[in-house]
């Protein structure tokens, strides 16, 4: 994606001021820490949390972004074809999906969104913190997947209980991307460059929704299910007329760190398979570019991003 640097001012700004804290952890650990104030519980499936400890919150966001990015990058590095089974791509599809799924989690956090599973114990803790400040409402005390976004003006993290871990993660990503594609048009920069970035993000949305067929952006999840559970698309032995040589797929995926447009001739064997792998690569590529942008824009030279995903990228670049 050319001119992706224009997205800098749209990033969750606090990520650019992180360091290597002595104590840090994921979203669930942050929920248990109580380093926030429960301000409102509008319904049994919604909770509004005021961030009164920015240090703890932004380092939690950075931690989750870094661990997801590292998992995505390591997965991509390990994808390879098998000489004895040149048309075997089932496992490559599953690996590519999860690299994209991990990248989706990192991307949304780069812009102040969260998606995470919370267990019943975490919900109980949230209800207890709510009662401590005099709130009478409570969240339904059961495990669930929560998604939300942070408003930097009100300092409120708005969380809502969702239904499906994968589908709702992609839905949250689509919401995030739609916001970015509009807001980038208002940043400082050349109009042509801003329009180009906006168009690139819109193209990514089109790929994730399969041109609107999957409004929530879960095309990749549906395709992964068809390969993983129903063994479709001639992806496993015995292969068929739609089988694609794995070397062709690996060659396409190899450009996941490019800053240039990732165009490539469409495969004649299967347009759906082609669209799946292109979409995976573009999600992963977008995450990679964002991580590079955060590292380059960070206030402190030593931070979680340089210690974690950047270090991994250096290792695999010389492997």
PDB file of C-alpha atoms in Angstrom:
ATOM      1  CA  UNK A   1       0.000   0.000   0.000  1.00  0.00           C
ATOM      2  CA  UNK A   2       1.623   3.201  -1.181  1.00  0.00           C
ATOM      3  CA  UNK A   3       1.579   6.296   1.069  1.00  0.00           C
ATOM      4  CA  UNK A   4       0.482   4.266   4.104  1.00  0.00           C
ATOM      5  CA  UNK A   5       2.450   6.760   6.234  1.00  0.00           C
ATOM      6  CA  UNK A   6      -0.602   9.040   5.962  1.00  0.00           C
ATOM      7  CA  UNK A   7      -2.280   6.769   8.503  1.00  0.00           C
ATOM      8  CA  UNK A   8       0.067   7.858  11.288  1.00  0.00           C
ATOM      9  CA  UNK A   9      -2.250  10.505  12.712  1.00  0.00           C
ATOM     10  CA  UNK A  10      -5.119   8.006  12.804  1.00  0.00           C
ATOM     11  CA  UNK A  11      -3.271   5.457  14.932  1.00  0.00           C
ATOM     12  CA  UNK A  12      -4.143   4.950  18.589  1.00  0.00           C
ATOM     13  CA  UNK A  13      -1.723   7.682  19.595  1.00  0.00           C
ATOM     14  CA  UNK A  14      -0.782   6.239  22.985  1.00  0.00           C
ATOM     15  CA  UNK A  15       0.885   3.267  21.288  1.00  0.00           C
ATOM     16  CA  UNK A  16       3.604   5.648  20.094  1.00  0.00           C
ATOM     17  CA  UNK A  17       4.599   6.431  23.689  1.00  0.00           C
ATOM     18  CA  UNK A  18       4.954   2.903  25.033  1.00  0.00           C
ATOM     19  CA  UNK A  19       8.132   1.480  26.501  1.00  0.00           C
ATOM     20  CA  UNK A  20       9.140  -1.905  27.893  1.00  0.00           C
ATOM     21  CA  UNK A  21       7.176  -1.990  31.171  1.00  0.00           C
ATOM     22  CA  UNK A  22       8.208  -4.155  34.094  1.00  0.00           C
ATOM     23  CA  UNK A  23       4.712  -5.611  34.215  1.00  0.00           C
ATOM     24  CA  UNK A  24       2.377  -6.094  31.296  1.00  0.00           C
ATOM     25  CA  UNK A  25      -0.152  -8.548  29.933  1.00  0.00           C
ATOM     26  CA  UNK A  26      -3.141  -9.160  27.722  1.00  0.00           C
ATOM     27  CA  UNK A  27      -6.665  -7.780  27.869  1.00  0.00           C
ATOM     28  CA  UNK A  28      -7.933 -10.387  30.340  1.00  0.00           C
ATOM     29  CA  UNK A  29      -5.147  -9.592  32.780  1.00  0.00           C
ATOM     30  CA  UNK A  30      -5.928  -5.899  32.460  1.00  0.00           C
ATOM     31  CA  UNK A  31      -9.604  -6.571  33.234  1.00  0.00           C
ATOM     32  CA  UNK A  32      -8.570  -8.448  36.379  1.00  0.00           C
ATOM     33  CA  UNK A  33      -6.221  -5.624  37.427  1.00  0.00           C
ATOM     34  CA  UNK A  34      -9.077  -3.169  38.005  1.00  0.00           C
ATOM     35  CA  UNK A  35      -6.977  -0.270  36.737  1.00  0.00           C
ATOM     36  CA  UNK A  36     -10.023   1.560  35.412  1.00  0.00           C
ATOM     37  CA  UNK A  37     -13.463   2.785  36.530  1.00  0.00           C
ATOM     38  CA  UNK A  38     -16.696   1.121  35.427  1.00  0.00           C
ATOM     39  CA  UNK A  39     -18.815   4.138  34.495  1.00  0.00           C
ATOM     40  CA  UNK A  40     -21.992   2.587  33.169  1.00  0.00           C
ATOM     41  CA  UNK A  41     -23.696  -0.698  32.298  1.00  0.00           C
ATOM     42  CA  UNK A  42     -26.410   0.354  29.818  1.00  0.00           C
ATOM     43  CA  UNK A  43     -27.604  -3.228  29.375  1.00  0.00           C
ATOM     44  CA  UNK A  44     -26.745  -6.797  30.333  1.00  0.00           C
ATOM     45  CA  UNK A  45     -24.530  -6.953  27.242  1.00  0.00           C
ATOM     46  CA  UNK A  46     -22.835  -3.534  27.364  1.00  0.00           C
ATOM     47  CA  UNK A  47     -20.345  -1.885  29.669  1.00  0.00           C
ATOM     48  CA  UNK A  48     -18.587   1.497  29.549  1.00  0.00           C
ATOM     49  CA  UNK A  49     -15.155   1.671  31.169  1.00  0.00           C
ATOM     50  CA  UNK A  50     -13.311   4.904  31.954  1.00  0.00           C
ATOM     51  CA  UNK A  51      -9.563   4.678  31.504  1.00  0.00           C
ATOM     52  CA  UNK A  52      -7.954   6.395  34.490  1.00  0.00           C
ATOM     53  CA  UNK A  53      -4.600   4.615  34.139  1.00  0.00           C
ATOM     54  CA  UNK A  54      -3.473   5.311  30.583  1.00  0.00           C
ATOM     55  CA  UNK A  55      -0.113   3.648  31.118  1.00  0.00           C
ATOM     56  CA  UNK A  56      -1.686   0.295  31.970  1.00  0.00           C
ATOM     57  CA  UNK A  57      -4.272   0.533  29.197  1.00  0.00           C
ATOM     58  CA  UNK A  58      -1.967   1.534  26.340  1.00  0.00           C
ATOM     59  CA  UNK A  59       0.638  -1.061  27.284  1.00  0.00           C
ATOM     60  CA  UNK A  60      -2.061  -3.736  27.357  1.00  0.00           C
ATOM     61  CA  UNK A  61      -3.102  -2.664  23.852  1.00  0.00           C
ATOM     62  CA  UNK A  62       0.516  -2.715  22.687  1.00  0.00           C
ATOM     63  CA  UNK A  63       1.080  -6.129  24.272  1.00  0.00           C
ATOM     64  CA  UNK A  64      -1.898  -7.667  22.464  1.00  0.00           C
ATOM     65  CA  UNK A  65      -0.953  -5.976  19.190  1.00  0.00           C
ATOM     66  CA  UNK A  66       2.611  -7.251  19.424  1.00  0.00           C
ATOM     67  CA  UNK A  67       1.765 -10.838  20.342  1.00  0.00           C
ATOM     68  CA  UNK A  68      -0.788 -11.083  17.549  1.00  0.00           C
ATOM     69  CA  UNK A  69       1.613  -9.578  15.006  1.00  0.00           C
ATOM     70  CA  UNK A  70       4.443 -11.862  16.039  1.00  0.00           C
ATOM     71  CA  UNK A  71       2.169 -14.901  15.684  1.00  0.00           C
ATOM     72  CA  UNK A  72       1.092 -13.729  12.225  1.00  0.00           C
ATOM     73  CA  UNK A  73       4.633 -13.061  10.999  1.00  0.00           C
ATOM     74  CA  UNK A  74       6.010 -16.344  12.343  1.00  0.00           C
ATOM     75  CA  UNK A  75       3.154 -18.252  10.713  1.00  0.00           C
ATOM     76  CA  UNK A  76       3.833 -16.613   7.350  1.00  0.00           C
ATOM     77  CA  UNK A  77       7.525 -17.400   7.569  1.00  0.00           C
ATOM     78  CA  UNK A  78       6.759 -21.085   8.152  1.00  0.00           C
ATOM     79  CA  UNK A  79       4.457 -21.525   5.146  1.00  0.00           C
ATOM     80  CA  UNK A  80       6.021 -23.719   2.498  1.00  0.00           C
ATOM     81  CA  UNK A  81       5.090 -26.191  -0.206  1.00  0.00           C
ATOM     82  CA  UNK A  82       5.686 -29.929   0.019  1.00  0.00           C
ATOM     83  CA  UNK A  83       7.667 -31.390  -2.883  1.00  0.00           C
ATOM     84  CA  UNK A  84       6.048 -34.825  -2.639  1.00  0.00           C
ATOM     85  CA  UNK A  85       2.534 -33.310  -2.720  1.00  0.00           C
ATOM     86  CA  UNK A  86       2.768 -30.388  -5.171  1.00  0.00           C
ATOM     87  CA  UNK A  87      -1.003 -29.747  -5.161  1.00  0.00           C
ATOM     88  CA  UNK A  88      -1.460 -29.918  -1.401  1.00  0.00           C
ATOM     89  CA  UNK A  89      -2.636 -26.537  -0.114  1.00  0.00           C
ATOM     90  CA  UNK A  90      -5.185 -27.347   2.613  1.00  0.00           C
ATOM     91  CA  UNK A  91      -2.786 -26.709   5.452  1.00  0.00           C
ATOM     92  CA  UNK A  92      -1.372 -23.649   3.686  1.00  0.00           C
ATOM     93  CA  UNK A  93      -4.902 -22.223   3.562  1.00  0.00           C
ATOM     94  CA  UNK A  94      -5.409 -22.808   7.288  1.00  0.00           C
ATOM     95  CA  UNK A  95      -2.044 -21.252   8.138  1.00  0.00           C
ATOM     96  CA  UNK A  96      -2.771 -18.268   5.894  1.00  0.00           C
ATOM     97  CA  UNK A  97      -6.161 -17.788   7.505  1.00  0.00           C
ATOM     98  CA  UNK A  98      -4.761 -17.694  11.014  1.00  0.00           C
ATOM     99  CA  UNK A  99      -1.951 -15.355  10.017  1.00  0.00           C
ATOM    100  CA  UNK A 100      -4.659 -13.037   8.646  1.00  0.00           C
ATOM    101  CA  UNK A 101      -6.844 -13.541  11.732  1.00  0.00           C
ATOM    102  CA  UNK A 102      -3.962 -12.661  14.066  1.00  0.00           C
ATOM    103  CA  UNK A 103      -3.220  -9.650  11.856  1.00  0.00           C
ATOM    104  CA  UNK A 104      -6.834  -8.509  12.082  1.00  0.00           C
ATOM    105  CA  UNK A 105      -6.536  -8.465  15.877  1.00  0.00           C
ATOM    106  CA  UNK A 106      -3.374  -6.394  15.668  1.00  0.00           C
ATOM    107  CA  UNK A 107      -4.800  -3.960  13.108  1.00  0.00           C
ATOM    108  CA  UNK A 108      -7.869  -3.084  15.150  1.00  0.00           C
ATOM    109  CA  UNK A 109      -5.762  -2.461  18.258  1.00  0.00           C
ATOM    110  CA  UNK A 110      -3.571  -0.114  16.256  1.00  0.00           C
ATOM    111  CA  UNK A 111      -6.634   2.106  15.955  1.00  0.00           C
ATOM    112  CA  UNK A 112      -8.063   1.717  19.464  1.00  0.00           C
ATOM    113  CA  UNK A 113     -10.393  -1.254  19.009  1.00  0.00           C
ATOM    114  CA  UNK A 114     -10.439  -4.443  21.077  1.00  0.00           C
ATOM    115  CA  UNK A 115     -11.821  -7.955  20.622  1.00  0.00           C
ATOM    116  CA  UNK A 116     -11.386 -10.581  23.295  1.00  0.00           C
ATOM    117  CA  UNK A 117     -12.980 -13.541  24.993  1.00  0.00           C
ATOM    118  CA  UNK A 118     -13.780 -12.986  28.673  1.00  0.00           C
ATOM    119  CA  UNK A 119     -14.472 -15.812  31.086  1.00  0.00           C
ATOM    120  CA  UNK A 120     -17.183 -15.857  33.725  1.00  0.00           C
ATOM    121  CA  UNK A 121     -14.650 -14.836  36.376  1.00  0.00           C
ATOM    122  CA  UNK A 122     -13.771 -11.677  34.442  1.00  0.00           C
ATOM    123  CA  UNK A 123     -17.446 -10.735  34.173  1.00  0.00           C
ATOM    124  CA  UNK A 124     -17.838 -11.235  37.919  1.00  0.00           C
ATOM    125  CA  UNK A 125     -14.885  -8.903  38.496  1.00  0.00           C
ATOM    126  CA  UNK A 126     -16.410  -6.244  36.225  1.00  0.00           C
ATOM    127  CA  UNK A 127     -19.724  -6.483  38.082  1.00  0.00           C
ATOM    128  CA  UNK A 128     -17.925  -6.181  41.410  1.00  0.00           C
ATOM    129  CA  UNK A 129     -16.059  -3.064  40.228  1.00  0.00           C
ATOM    130  CA  UNK A 130     -19.377  -1.626  39.031  1.00  0.00           C
ATOM    131  CA  UNK A 131     -21.008  -2.220  42.407  1.00  0.00           C
ATOM    132  CA  UNK A 132     -18.026  -0.575  44.120  1.00  0.00           C
ATOM    133  CA  UNK A 133     -18.860   2.729  42.399  1.00  0.00           C
ATOM    134  CA  UNK A 134     -22.571   2.457  43.113  1.00  0.00           C
ATOM    135  CA  UNK A 135     -23.893   1.001  39.866  1.00  0.00           C
ATOM    136  CA  UNK A 136     -26.896  -1.275  40.280  1.00  0.00           C
ATOM    137  CA  UNK A 137     -26.954  -2.841  36.805  1.00  0.00           C
ATOM    138  CA  UNK A 138     -24.769  -5.817  35.939  1.00  0.00           C
ATOM    139  CA  UNK A 139     -23.575  -7.778  32.947  1.00  0.00           C
ATOM    140  CA  UNK A 140     -24.984 -11.264  32.485  1.00  0.00           C
ATOM    141  CA  UNK A 141     -22.531 -13.433  34.493  1.00  0.00           C
ATOM    142  CA  UNK A 142     -21.357 -15.776  31.764  1.00  0.00           C
ATOM    143  CA  UNK A 143     -18.358 -16.131  29.474  1.00  0.00           C
ATOM    144  CA  UNK A 144     -18.510 -14.358  26.146  1.00  0.00           C
ATOM    145  CA  UNK A 145     -16.714 -12.569  23.356  1.00  0.00           C
ATOM    146  CA  UNK A 146     -16.518  -8.793  23.721  1.00  0.00           C
ATOM    147  CA  UNK A 147     -15.723  -6.133  21.152  1.00  0.00           C
ATOM    148  CA  UNK A 148     -15.447  -2.390  21.453  1.00  0.00           C
ATOM    149  CA  UNK A 149     -13.562   0.817  20.814  1.00  0.00           C
ATOM    150  CA  UNK A 150     -11.817   3.483  22.848  1.00  0.00           C
ATOM    151  CA  UNK A 151     -12.915   7.105  22.579  1.00  0.00           C
ATOM    152  CA  UNK A 152      -9.880   9.283  23.298  1.00  0.00           C
ATOM    153  CA  UNK A 153     -11.994  12.373  24.019  1.00  0.00           C
ATOM    154  CA  UNK A 154     -14.206  10.810  26.698  1.00  0.00           C
ATOM    155  CA  UNK A 155     -11.517   8.287  27.733  1.00  0.00           C
ATOM    156  CA  UNK A 156     -14.213   5.619  27.639  1.00  0.00           C
ATOM    157  CA  UNK A 157     -13.792   2.077  26.347  1.00  0.00           C
ATOM    158  CA  UNK A 158     -17.201   0.997  25.048  1.00  0.00           C
ATOM    159  CA  UNK A 159     -17.564  -2.787  25.213  1.00  0.00           C
ATOM    160  CA  UNK A 160     -20.398  -4.929  23.867  1.00  0.00           C
ATOM    161  CA  UNK A 161     -20.946  -8.647  24.121  1.00  0.00           C
ATOM    162  CA  UNK A 162     -20.909 -10.346  20.718  1.00  0.00           C
ATOM    163  CA  UNK A 163     -21.804 -13.841  19.543  1.00  0.00           C
ATOM    164  CA  UNK A 164     -19.049 -15.384  17.438  1.00  0.00           C
ATOM    165  CA  UNK A 165     -15.298 -15.106  18.054  1.00  0.00           C
ATOM    166  CA  UNK A 166     -14.189 -15.222  14.423  1.00  0.00           C
ATOM    167  CA  UNK A 167     -17.157 -13.646  12.678  1.00  0.00           C
ATOM    168  CA  UNK A 168     -17.302 -10.732  15.112  1.00  0.00           C
ATOM    169  CA  UNK A 169     -13.547 -10.156  14.900  1.00  0.00           C
ATOM    170  CA  UNK A 170     -13.884  -9.718  11.136  1.00  0.00           C
ATOM    171  CA  UNK A 171     -16.955  -7.533  11.634  1.00  0.00           C
ATOM    172  CA  UNK A 172     -14.970  -5.307  13.995  1.00  0.00           C
ATOM    173  CA  UNK A 173     -12.145  -5.101  11.464  1.00  0.00           C
ATOM    174  CA  UNK A 174     -14.614  -4.015   8.758  1.00  0.00           C
ATOM    175  CA  UNK A 175     -15.952  -1.314  11.074  1.00  0.00           C
ATOM    176  CA  UNK A 176     -12.396  -0.156  11.765  1.00  0.00           C
ATOM    177  CA  UNK A 177     -11.407  -0.159   8.076  1.00  0.00           C
ATOM    178  CA  UNK A 178     -14.509   1.769   7.050  1.00  0.00           C
ATOM    179  CA  UNK A 179     -13.655   4.433   9.595  1.00  0.00           C
ATOM    180  CA  UNK A 180     -10.042   4.619   8.417  1.00  0.00           C
ATOM    181  CA  UNK A 181     -10.966   4.816   4.719  1.00  0.00           C
ATOM    182  CA  UNK A 182     -13.094   7.884   5.470  1.00  0.00           C
ATOM    183  CA  UNK A 183     -10.871   9.592   8.028  1.00  0.00           C
ATOM    184  CA  UNK A 184      -7.681   9.340   5.980  1.00  0.00           C
ATOM    185  CA  UNK A 185      -9.259  11.750   3.500  1.00  0.00           C
ATOM    186  CA  UNK A 186      -9.130  14.432   6.197  1.00  0.00           C
ATOM    187  CA  UNK A 187      -5.475  14.091   7.266  1.00  0.00           C
ATOM    188  CA  UNK A 188      -2.741  16.452   6.122  1.00  0.00           C
ATOM    189  CA  UNK A 189      -1.308  15.351   2.787  1.00  0.00           C
ATOM    190  CA  UNK A 190      -1.673  15.431  -0.969  1.00  0.00           C
ATOM    191  CA  UNK A 191      -5.264  14.795  -2.017  1.00  0.00           C
ATOM    192  CA  UNK A 192      -4.237  12.233  -4.634  1.00  0.00           C
ATOM    193  CA  UNK A 193      -2.232  10.271  -2.073  1.00  0.00           C
ATOM    194  CA  UNK A 194      -5.050  10.343   0.475  1.00  0.00           C
ATOM    195  CA  UNK A 195      -7.512   9.112  -2.115  1.00  0.00           C
ATOM    196  CA  UNK A 196      -5.123   6.334  -3.090  1.00  0.00           C
ATOM    197  CA  UNK A 197      -4.823   5.104   0.505  1.00  0.00           C
ATOM    198  CA  UNK A 198      -8.582   5.325   0.986  1.00  0.00           C
ATOM    199  CA  UNK A 199      -9.142   3.347  -2.208  1.00  0.00           C
ATOM    200  CA  UNK A 200      -6.634   0.684  -1.144  1.00  0.00           C
ATOM    201  CA  UNK A 201      -8.448   0.209   2.159  1.00  0.00           C
ATOM    202  CA  UNK A 202     -11.796   0.089   0.366  1.00  0.00           C
ATOM    203  CA  UNK A 203     -10.359  -2.603  -1.915  1.00  0.00           C
ATOM    204  CA  UNK A 204      -9.347  -4.582   1.167  1.00  0.00           C
ATOM    205  CA  UNK A 205     -12.891  -4.279   2.512  1.00  0.00           C
ATOM    206  CA  UNK A 206     -14.221  -5.548  -0.818  1.00  0.00           C
ATOM    207  CA  UNK A 207     -11.948  -8.576  -0.614  1.00  0.00           C
ATOM    208  CA  UNK A 208     -12.919  -9.385   2.967  1.00  0.00           C
ATOM    209  CA  UNK A 209     -16.620  -9.112   2.145  1.00  0.00           C
ATOM    210  CA  UNK A 210     -16.212 -10.876  -1.220  1.00  0.00           C
ATOM    211  CA  UNK A 211     -17.625  -7.796  -2.947  1.00  0.00           C
ATOM    212  CA  UNK A 212     -20.472  -7.513  -0.449  1.00  0.00           C
ATOM    213  CA  UNK A 213     -21.455 -11.189  -0.341  1.00  0.00           C
ATOM    214  CA  UNK A 214     -20.325 -11.418   3.283  1.00  0.00           C
ATOM    215  CA  UNK A 215     -21.346  -8.084   4.788  1.00  0.00           C
ATOM    216  CA  UNK A 216     -19.606  -8.773   8.097  1.00  0.00           C
ATOM    217  CA  UNK A 217     -16.299  -9.428   6.370  1.00  0.00           C
ATOM    218  CA  UNK A 218     -16.129 -13.117   7.257  1.00  0.00           C
ATOM    219  CA  UNK A 219     -15.344 -14.450   3.763  1.00  0.00           C
ATOM    220  CA  UNK A 220     -11.974 -15.730   4.977  1.00  0.00           C
ATOM    221  CA  UNK A 221     -13.576 -17.494   7.931  1.00  0.00           C
ATOM    222  CA  UNK A 222     -16.165 -19.179   5.708  1.00  0.00           C
ATOM    223  CA  UNK A 223     -13.493 -20.311   3.255  1.00  0.00           C
ATOM    224  CA  UNK A 224     -11.306 -21.626   6.075  1.00  0.00           C
ATOM    225  CA  UNK A 225     -14.266 -23.647   7.387  1.00  0.00           C
ATOM    226  CA  UNK A 226     -14.862 -25.139   3.938  1.00  0.00           C
ATOM    227  CA  UNK A 227     -11.234 -26.305   3.781  1.00  0.00           C
ATOM    228  CA  UNK A 228     -10.784 -27.285   7.408  1.00  0.00           C
ATOM    229  CA  UNK A 229     -14.076 -29.041   8.119  1.00  0.00           C
ATOM    230  CA  UNK A 230     -15.570 -29.978   4.737  1.00  0.00           C
ATOM    231  CA  UNK A 231     -12.332 -30.527   2.777  1.00  0.00           C
ATOM    232  CA  UNK A 232     -13.562 -28.598  -0.248  1.00  0.00           C
ATOM    233  CA  UNK A 233     -11.788 -26.774  -3.114  1.00  0.00           C
ATOM    234  CA  UNK A 234      -9.702 -29.859  -3.970  1.00  0.00           C
ATOM    235  CA  UNK A 235      -7.313 -28.730  -1.279  1.00  0.00           C
ATOM    236  CA  UNK A 236      -6.558 -32.191   0.106  1.00  0.00           C
ATOM    237  CA  UNK A 237      -5.635 -35.522  -1.493  1.00  0.00           C
ATOM    238  CA  UNK A 238      -7.017 -36.832  -3.804  1.00  0.00           C
ATOM    239  CA  UNK A 239      -6.859 -33.626  -5.802  1.00  0.00           C
ATOM    240  CA  UNK A 240      -9.140 -32.554  -8.638  1.00  0.00           C
ATOM    241  CA  UNK A 241      -9.530 -30.133 -11.503  1.00  0.00           C
ATOM    242  CA  UNK A 242      -9.572 -27.117  -9.170  1.00  0.00           C
ATOM    243  CA  UNK A 243      -6.369 -28.086  -7.390  1.00  0.00           C
ATOM    244  CA  UNK A 244      -3.689 -25.430  -7.506  1.00  0.00           C
ATOM    245  CA  UNK A 245       0.018 -26.063  -7.236  1.00  0.00           C
ATOM    246  CA  UNK A 246       1.153 -25.018  -3.790  1.00  0.00           C
ATOM    247  CA  UNK A 247       4.261 -23.353  -5.230  1.00  0.00           C
ATOM    248  CA  UNK A 248       1.996 -20.847  -6.984  1.00  0.00           C
ATOM    249  CA  UNK A 249       0.278 -20.051  -3.676  1.00  0.00           C
ATOM    250  CA  UNK A 250       3.537 -19.770  -1.752  1.00  0.00           C
ATOM    251  CA  UNK A 251       4.880 -17.429  -4.447  1.00  0.00           C
ATOM    252  CA  UNK A 252       1.848 -15.156  -4.049  1.00  0.00           C
ATOM    253  CA  UNK A 253       2.114 -15.120  -0.257  1.00  0.00           C
ATOM    254  CA  UNK A 254       5.853 -14.399  -0.336  1.00  0.00           C
ATOM    255  CA  UNK A 255       5.193 -10.692  -0.999  1.00  0.00           C
ATOM    256  CA  UNK A 256       3.477 -10.079   2.352  1.00  0.00           C
ATOM    257  CA  UNK A 257       6.122  -7.507   3.364  1.00  0.00           C
ATOM    258  CA  UNK A 258       5.980  -5.407   0.206  1.00  0.00           C
ATOM    259  CA  UNK A 259       5.131  -1.678   0.256  1.00  0.00           C
ATOM    260  CA  UNK A 260       4.089  -1.780  -3.390  1.00  0.00           C
ATOM    261  CA  UNK A 261       0.740  -2.768  -4.838  1.00  0.00           C
ATOM    262  CA  UNK A 262       0.395  -6.546  -4.713  1.00  0.00           C
ATOM    263  CA  UNK A 263      -1.254  -7.176  -8.075  1.00  0.00           C
ATOM    264  CA  UNK A 264      -0.899 -10.627  -9.638  1.00  0.00           C
ATOM    265  CA  UNK A 265      -2.552 -12.457 -12.553  1.00  0.00           C
ATOM    266  CA  UNK A 266      -5.770 -14.255 -11.569  1.00  0.00           C
ATOM    267  CA  UNK A 267      -5.487 -18.034 -11.401  1.00  0.00           C
ATOM    268  CA  UNK A 268      -7.536 -19.916 -13.971  1.00  0.00           C
ATOM    269  CA  UNK A 269      -8.036 -22.916 -11.640  1.00  0.00           C
ATOM    270  CA  UNK A 270     -10.276 -21.188  -9.101  1.00  0.00           C
ATOM    271  CA  UNK A 271     -11.187 -17.533  -8.633  1.00  0.00           C
ATOM    272  CA  UNK A 272     -12.488 -18.180  -5.116  1.00  0.00           C
ATOM    273  CA  UNK A 273      -9.232 -19.782  -3.996  1.00  0.00           C
ATOM    274  CA  UNK A 274      -7.285 -16.928  -5.581  1.00  0.00           C
ATOM    275  CA  UNK A 275      -9.430 -14.332  -3.813  1.00  0.00           C
ATOM    276  CA  UNK A 276      -8.942 -16.083  -0.487  1.00  0.00           C
ATOM    277  CA  UNK A 277      -5.161 -16.094  -0.608  1.00  0.00           C
ATOM    278  CA  UNK A 278      -4.951 -12.542  -1.980  1.00  0.00           C
ATOM    279  CA  UNK A 279      -7.209 -11.296   0.826  1.00  0.00           C
ATOM    280  CA  UNK A 280      -5.115 -13.112   3.452  1.00  0.00           C
ATOM    281  CA  UNK A 281      -1.924 -11.634   2.072  1.00  0.00           C
ATOM    282  CA  UNK A 282      -3.339  -8.109   1.975  1.00  0.00           C
ATOM    283  CA  UNK A 283      -4.580  -8.219   5.581  1.00  0.00           C
ATOM    284  CA  UNK A 284      -1.191  -9.485   6.732  1.00  0.00           C
ATOM    285  CA  UNK A 285       0.601  -6.921   4.583  1.00  0.00           C
ATOM    286  CA  UNK A 286      -1.500  -4.082   6.010  1.00  0.00           C
ATOM    287  CA  UNK A 287      -0.671  -5.218   9.531  1.00  0.00           C
ATOM    288  CA  UNK A 288       3.022  -5.421   8.665  1.00  0.00           C
ATOM    289  CA  UNK A 289       3.012  -1.860   7.308  1.00  0.00           C
ATOM    290  CA  UNK A 290       1.213  -0.578  10.416  1.00  0.00           C
ATOM    291  CA  UNK A 291       3.741  -2.254  12.707  1.00  0.00           C
ATOM    292  CA  UNK A 292       6.558  -0.646  10.729  1.00  0.00           C
ATOM    293  CA  UNK A 293       4.803   2.714  10.987  1.00  0.00           C
ATOM    294  CA  UNK A 294       4.384   2.388  14.760  1.00  0.00           C
ATOM    295  CA  UNK A 295       8.033   1.414  15.199  1.00  0.00           C
ATOM    296  CA  UNK A 296       9.254   4.326  13.065  1.00  0.00           C
ATOM    297  CA  UNK A 297       6.949   6.802  14.827  1.00  0.00           C
ATOM    298  CA  UNK A 298       7.514   5.643  18.409  1.00  0.00           C
ATOM    299  CA  UNK A 299       8.784   8.179  20.914  1.00  0.00           C
ATOM    300  CA  UNK A 300      11.011   5.676  22.693  1.00  0.00           C
ATOM    301  CA  UNK A 301      13.593   3.582  20.863  1.00  0.00           C
ATOM    302  CA  UNK A 302      13.099   0.633  23.220  1.00  0.00           C
ATOM    303  CA  UNK A 303       9.492  -0.507  23.395  1.00  0.00           C
ATOM    304  CA  UNK A 304       7.370  -3.628  23.048  1.00  0.00           C
ATOM    305  CA  UNK A 305       7.285  -3.309  19.261  1.00  0.00           C
ATOM    306  CA  UNK A 306      11.067  -3.219  18.858  1.00  0.00           C
ATOM    307  CA  UNK A 307      11.511  -5.967  21.429  1.00  0.00           C
ATOM    308  CA  UNK A 308       8.906  -8.312  19.971  1.00  0.00           C
ATOM    309  CA  UNK A 309       7.669  -8.176  16.339  1.00  0.00           C
ATOM    310  CA  UNK A 310      10.636  -6.129  15.091  1.00  0.00           C
ATOM    311  CA  UNK A 311      13.091  -8.565  16.647  1.00  0.00           C
ATOM    312  CA  UNK A 312      11.247 -11.490  15.077  1.00  0.00           C
ATOM    313  CA  UNK A 313      11.264  -9.800  11.667  1.00  0.00           C
ATOM    314  CA  UNK A 314      15.017  -9.318  11.947  1.00  0.00           C
ATOM    315  CA  UNK A 315      15.493 -12.998  12.768  1.00  0.00           C
ATOM    316  CA  UNK A 316      13.411 -14.312   9.861  1.00  0.00           C
ATOM    317  CA  UNK A 317      14.918 -11.820   7.400  1.00  0.00           C
ATOM    318  CA  UNK A 318      18.299 -13.546   7.688  1.00  0.00           C
ATOM    319  CA  UNK A 319      16.983 -17.103   7.949  1.00  0.00           C
TER     320      UNK A 319
END
